[in-house]
GROMACS .gro file of C-alpha atoms in nm:
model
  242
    1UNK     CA    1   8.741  12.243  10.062
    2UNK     CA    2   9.127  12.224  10.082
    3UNK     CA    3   9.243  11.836  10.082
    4UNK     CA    4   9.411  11.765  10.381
    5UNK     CA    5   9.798  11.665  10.377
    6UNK     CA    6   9.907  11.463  10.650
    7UNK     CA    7  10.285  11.490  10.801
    8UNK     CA    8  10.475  11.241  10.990
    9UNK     CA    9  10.835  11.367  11.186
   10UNK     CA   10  11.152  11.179  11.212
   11UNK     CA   11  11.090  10.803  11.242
   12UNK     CA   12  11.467  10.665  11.342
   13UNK     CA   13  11.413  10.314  11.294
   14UNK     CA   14  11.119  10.307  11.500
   15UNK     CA   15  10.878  10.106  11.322
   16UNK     CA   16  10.601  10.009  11.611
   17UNK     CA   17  10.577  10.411  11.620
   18UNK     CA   18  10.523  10.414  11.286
   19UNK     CA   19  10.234  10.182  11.269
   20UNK     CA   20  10.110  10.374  11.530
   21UNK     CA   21  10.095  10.685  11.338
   22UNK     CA   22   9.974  10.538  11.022
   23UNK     CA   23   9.642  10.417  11.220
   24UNK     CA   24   9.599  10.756  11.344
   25UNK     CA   25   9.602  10.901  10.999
   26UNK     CA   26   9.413  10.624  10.861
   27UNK     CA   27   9.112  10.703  11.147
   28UNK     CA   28   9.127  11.062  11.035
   29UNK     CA   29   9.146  11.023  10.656
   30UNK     CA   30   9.117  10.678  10.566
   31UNK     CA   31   9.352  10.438  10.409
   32UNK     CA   32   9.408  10.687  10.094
   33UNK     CA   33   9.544  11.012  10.263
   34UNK     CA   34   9.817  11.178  10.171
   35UNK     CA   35  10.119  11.157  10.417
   36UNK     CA   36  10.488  11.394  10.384
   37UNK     CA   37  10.730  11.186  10.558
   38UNK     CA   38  10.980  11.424  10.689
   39UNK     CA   39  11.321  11.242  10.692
   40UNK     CA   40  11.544  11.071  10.895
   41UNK     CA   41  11.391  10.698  10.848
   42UNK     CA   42  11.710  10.555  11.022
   43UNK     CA   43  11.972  10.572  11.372
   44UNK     CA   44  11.863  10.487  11.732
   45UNK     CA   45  11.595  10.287  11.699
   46UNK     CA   46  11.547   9.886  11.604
   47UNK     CA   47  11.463   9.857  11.313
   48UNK     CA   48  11.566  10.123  11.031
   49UNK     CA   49  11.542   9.804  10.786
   50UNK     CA   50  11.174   9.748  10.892
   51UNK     CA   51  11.128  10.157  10.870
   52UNK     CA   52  11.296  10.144  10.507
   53UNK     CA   53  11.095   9.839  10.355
   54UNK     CA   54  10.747   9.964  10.546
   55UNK     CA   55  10.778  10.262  10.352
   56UNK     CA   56  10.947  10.110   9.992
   57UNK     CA   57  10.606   9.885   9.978
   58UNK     CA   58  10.366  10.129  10.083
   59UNK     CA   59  10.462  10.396   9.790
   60UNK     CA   60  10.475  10.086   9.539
   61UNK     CA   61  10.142   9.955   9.624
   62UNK     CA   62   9.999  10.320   9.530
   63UNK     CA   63  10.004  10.538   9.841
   64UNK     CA   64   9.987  10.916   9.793
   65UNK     CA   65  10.291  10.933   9.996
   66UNK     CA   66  10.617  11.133  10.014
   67UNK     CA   67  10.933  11.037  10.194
   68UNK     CA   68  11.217  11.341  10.243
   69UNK     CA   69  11.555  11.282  10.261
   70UNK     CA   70  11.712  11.358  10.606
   71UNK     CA   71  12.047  11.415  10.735
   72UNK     CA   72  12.128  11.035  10.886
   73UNK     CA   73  11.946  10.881  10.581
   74UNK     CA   74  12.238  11.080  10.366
   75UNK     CA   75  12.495  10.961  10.613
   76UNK     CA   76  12.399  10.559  10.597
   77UNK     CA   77  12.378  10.527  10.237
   78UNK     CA   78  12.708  10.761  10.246
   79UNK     CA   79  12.872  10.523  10.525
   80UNK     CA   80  12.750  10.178  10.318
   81UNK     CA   81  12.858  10.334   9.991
   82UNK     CA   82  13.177  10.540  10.031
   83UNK     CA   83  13.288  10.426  10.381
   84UNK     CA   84  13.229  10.773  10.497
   85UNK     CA   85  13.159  10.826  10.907
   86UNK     CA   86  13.203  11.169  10.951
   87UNK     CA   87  12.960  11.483  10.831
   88UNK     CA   88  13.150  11.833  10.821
   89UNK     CA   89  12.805  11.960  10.923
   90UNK     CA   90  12.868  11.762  11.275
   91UNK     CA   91  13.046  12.051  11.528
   92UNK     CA   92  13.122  11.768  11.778
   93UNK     CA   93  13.307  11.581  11.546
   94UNK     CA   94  13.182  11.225  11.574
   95UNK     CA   95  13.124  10.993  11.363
   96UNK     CA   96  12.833  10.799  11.238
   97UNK     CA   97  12.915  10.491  11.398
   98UNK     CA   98  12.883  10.675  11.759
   99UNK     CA   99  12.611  10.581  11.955
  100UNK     CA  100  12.441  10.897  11.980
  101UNK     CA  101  12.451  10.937  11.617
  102UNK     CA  102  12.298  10.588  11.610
  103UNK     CA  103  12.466  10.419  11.300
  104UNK     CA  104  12.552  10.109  11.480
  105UNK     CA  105  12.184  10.037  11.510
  106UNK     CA  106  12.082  10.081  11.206
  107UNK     CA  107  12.360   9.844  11.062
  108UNK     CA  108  12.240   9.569  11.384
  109UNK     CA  109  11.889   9.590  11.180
  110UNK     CA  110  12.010   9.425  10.841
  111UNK     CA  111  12.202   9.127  11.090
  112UNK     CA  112  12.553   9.337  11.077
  113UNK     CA  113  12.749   9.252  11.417
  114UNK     CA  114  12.784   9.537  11.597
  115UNK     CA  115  12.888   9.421  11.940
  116UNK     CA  116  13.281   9.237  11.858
  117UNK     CA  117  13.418   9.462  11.651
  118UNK     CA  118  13.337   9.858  11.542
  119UNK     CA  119  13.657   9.898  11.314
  120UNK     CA  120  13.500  10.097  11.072
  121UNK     CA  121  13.668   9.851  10.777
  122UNK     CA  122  13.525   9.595  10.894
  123UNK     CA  123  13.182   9.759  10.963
  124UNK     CA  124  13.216   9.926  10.581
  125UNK     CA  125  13.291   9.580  10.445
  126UNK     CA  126  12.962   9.425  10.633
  127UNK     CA  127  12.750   9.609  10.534
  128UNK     CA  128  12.785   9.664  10.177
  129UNK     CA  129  12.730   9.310  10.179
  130UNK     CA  130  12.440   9.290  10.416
  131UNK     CA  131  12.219   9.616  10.293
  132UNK     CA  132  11.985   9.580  10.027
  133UNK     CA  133  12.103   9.779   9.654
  134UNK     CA  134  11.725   9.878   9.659
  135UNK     CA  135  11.755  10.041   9.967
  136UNK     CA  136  12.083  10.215   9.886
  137UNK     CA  137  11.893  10.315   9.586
  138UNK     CA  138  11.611  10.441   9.762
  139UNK     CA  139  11.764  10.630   9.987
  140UNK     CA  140  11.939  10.808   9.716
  141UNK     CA  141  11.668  10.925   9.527
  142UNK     CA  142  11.488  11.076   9.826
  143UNK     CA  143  11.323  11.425   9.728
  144UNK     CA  144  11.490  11.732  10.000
  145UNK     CA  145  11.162  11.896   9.976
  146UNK     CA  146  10.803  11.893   9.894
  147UNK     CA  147  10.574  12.238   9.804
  148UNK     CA  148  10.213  12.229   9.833
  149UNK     CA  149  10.084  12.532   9.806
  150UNK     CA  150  10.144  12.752  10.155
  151UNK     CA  151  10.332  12.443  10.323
  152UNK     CA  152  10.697  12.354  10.230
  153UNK     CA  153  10.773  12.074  10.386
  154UNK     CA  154  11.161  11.993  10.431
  155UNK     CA  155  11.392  11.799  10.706
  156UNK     CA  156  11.584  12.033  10.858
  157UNK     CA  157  11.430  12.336  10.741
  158UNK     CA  158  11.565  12.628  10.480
  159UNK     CA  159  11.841  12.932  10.510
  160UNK     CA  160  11.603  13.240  10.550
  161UNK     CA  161  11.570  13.459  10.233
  162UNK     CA  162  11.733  13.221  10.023
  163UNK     CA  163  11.522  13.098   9.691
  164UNK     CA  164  11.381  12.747   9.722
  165UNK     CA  165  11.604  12.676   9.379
  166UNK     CA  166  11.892  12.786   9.548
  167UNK     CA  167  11.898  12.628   9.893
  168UNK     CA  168  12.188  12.436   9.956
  169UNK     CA  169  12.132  12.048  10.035
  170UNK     CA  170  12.363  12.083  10.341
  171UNK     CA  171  12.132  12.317  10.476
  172UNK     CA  172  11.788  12.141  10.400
  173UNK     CA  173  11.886  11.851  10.562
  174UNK     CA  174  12.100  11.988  10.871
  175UNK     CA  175  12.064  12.365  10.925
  176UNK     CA  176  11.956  12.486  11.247
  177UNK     CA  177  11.998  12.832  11.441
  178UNK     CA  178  11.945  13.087  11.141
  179UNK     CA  179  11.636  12.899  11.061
  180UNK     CA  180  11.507  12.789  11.406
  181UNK     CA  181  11.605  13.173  11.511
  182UNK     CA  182  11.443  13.360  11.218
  183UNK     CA  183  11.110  13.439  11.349
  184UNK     CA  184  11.054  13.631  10.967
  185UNK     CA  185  10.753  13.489  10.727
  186UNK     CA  186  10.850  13.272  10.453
  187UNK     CA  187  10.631  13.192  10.161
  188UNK     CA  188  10.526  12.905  10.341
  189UNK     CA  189  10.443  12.785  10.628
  190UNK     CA  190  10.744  12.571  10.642
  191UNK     CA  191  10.663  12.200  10.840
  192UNK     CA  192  11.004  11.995  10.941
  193UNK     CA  193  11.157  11.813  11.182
  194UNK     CA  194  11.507  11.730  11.272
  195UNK     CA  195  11.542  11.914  11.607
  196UNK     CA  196  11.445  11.674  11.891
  197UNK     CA  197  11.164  11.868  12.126
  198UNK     CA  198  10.983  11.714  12.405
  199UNK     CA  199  10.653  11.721  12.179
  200UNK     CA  200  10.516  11.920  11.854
  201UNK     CA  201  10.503  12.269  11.847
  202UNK     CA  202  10.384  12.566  11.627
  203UNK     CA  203  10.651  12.878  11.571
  204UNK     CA  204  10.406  13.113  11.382
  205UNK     CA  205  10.608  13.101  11.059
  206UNK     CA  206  10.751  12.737  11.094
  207UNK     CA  207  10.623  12.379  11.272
  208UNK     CA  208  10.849  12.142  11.434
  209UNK     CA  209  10.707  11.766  11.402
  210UNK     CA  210  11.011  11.605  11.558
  211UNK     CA  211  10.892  11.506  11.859
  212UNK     CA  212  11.218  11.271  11.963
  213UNK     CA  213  11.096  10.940  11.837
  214UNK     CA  214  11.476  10.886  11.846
  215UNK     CA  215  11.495  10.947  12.185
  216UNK     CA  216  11.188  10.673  12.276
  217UNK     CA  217  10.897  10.926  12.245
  218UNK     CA  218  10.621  10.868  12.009
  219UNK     CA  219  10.573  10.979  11.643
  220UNK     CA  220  10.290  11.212  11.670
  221UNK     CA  221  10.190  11.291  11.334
  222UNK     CA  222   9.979  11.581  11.209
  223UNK     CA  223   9.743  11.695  10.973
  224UNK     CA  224   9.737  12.055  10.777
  225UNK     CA  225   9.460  12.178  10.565
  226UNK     CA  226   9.601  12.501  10.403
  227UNK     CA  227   9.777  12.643  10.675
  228UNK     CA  228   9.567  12.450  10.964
  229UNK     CA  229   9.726  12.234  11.172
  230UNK     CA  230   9.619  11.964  11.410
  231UNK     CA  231   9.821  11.723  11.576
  232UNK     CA  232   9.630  11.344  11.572
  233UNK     CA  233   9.582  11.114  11.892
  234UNK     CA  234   9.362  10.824  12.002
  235UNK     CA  235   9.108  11.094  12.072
  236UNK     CA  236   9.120  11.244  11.744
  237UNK     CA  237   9.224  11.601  11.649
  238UNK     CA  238   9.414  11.827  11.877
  239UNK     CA  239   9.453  12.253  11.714
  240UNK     CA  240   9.832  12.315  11.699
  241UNK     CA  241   9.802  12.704  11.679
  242UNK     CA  242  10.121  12.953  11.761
   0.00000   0.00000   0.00000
């Protein structure tokens, strides 16, 4: 019988969600299941601090679980540790410390002021002193991918018909039309988030688990044995299917 592997979408700093999903999984495969959390731990919501340490403990009390890097966890520890705002990969040009980029809410979380003063100086200064080195560190060392067996599991999601070895970071943590567009079959089933929809759905050769949890919607998570999927809810297990 193939071991389940469950998979949990972007989180932004939304750490009653969180819980929330964790239950779920824990009704459907008990406190020991395996979990691929898909990136983007931070921005938007409350408490990216809470989101940071849940996570931190869990995987050092012995959980089989996996947390992928996304694009705004790259751009805090970047902001906290280089004083960098801006991502080339961001068309619009704004910065981190915009609102709908969410930065200023994740720095409110670890006690920064964000409501006198948004001079990035001051902001840089602030929080270097106010965010944990063991965060910084974890973020750091985040993984950009995880392979088991037909399911890749990744942020953003990968440039079509490029080798796993060879896939730029840029693009596994921020790429979107020429992979969202590519309706081609990978080697995997590939299972990401990143792009905000409405809820989860299933593309046939790729499935999108961000379901806007930065946007107030609820993390739903999921649960894939081989290439199986089933989203979870208080009602148990729904078939996600093309």
């Amino acid at each position: 019988m193939t071991q389940p592997v469950y998979a949990i979408g972007d989180i932004h700093g939304q750490l009653g969600f969180l819980e929330t999903a964790l239950d779920l999984i824990a009704a459907d495969g008990g406190d020991d299941a395996e979990i691929v959390f898909l990136g983007d731990l931070v921005d938007r919501g409350p408490d990216a601090r809470g989101v940071i340490e849940r996570l931190m403990q869990g995987q050092a009390a012995g959980k089989n679980w996996h947390v992928i890097k996304g694009n705004h966890d790259r751009m805090f520890h970047r902001f906290v540790t280089e004083g960098h705002e801006h991502d080339d990969r961001i068309l619009s040009g704004i910065g981190w410390l915009h609102p709908r980029l969410g930065g200023p809410a994740t720095l409110a979380s670890y006690g920064v002021d964000v409501e006198t003063d948004l001079s990035l100086p001051r902001l840089h200064g602030e929080a270097q002193r106010a965010v944990p080195q063991a965060h910084l560190d974890y973020l750091k060392h985040l993984p950009l991918y995880l392979e088991r067996d037909d399911l890749l599991f990744v942020h953003a999601g990968i440039a079509p018909g490029v080798a796993l070895q060879d896939q730029a970071e840029d693009d596994l943590i921020w790429i979107r039309d020429p992979f969202l567009k590519n309706t081609d079959s990978h080697p995997w089933l590939v299972v990401h988030g990143h792009t905000a929809l409405d809820f989860p759905l299933h593309f046939g050769n790729r499935v999108d688990l961000d379901g806007g949890a930065g946007y107030g919607r609820p993390i739903i998570p999921a649960v894939f044995e081989g290439r199986d999927c089933w989203l979870l809810s208080k009602g148990g297990r729904v078939r996600l299917t093309p």
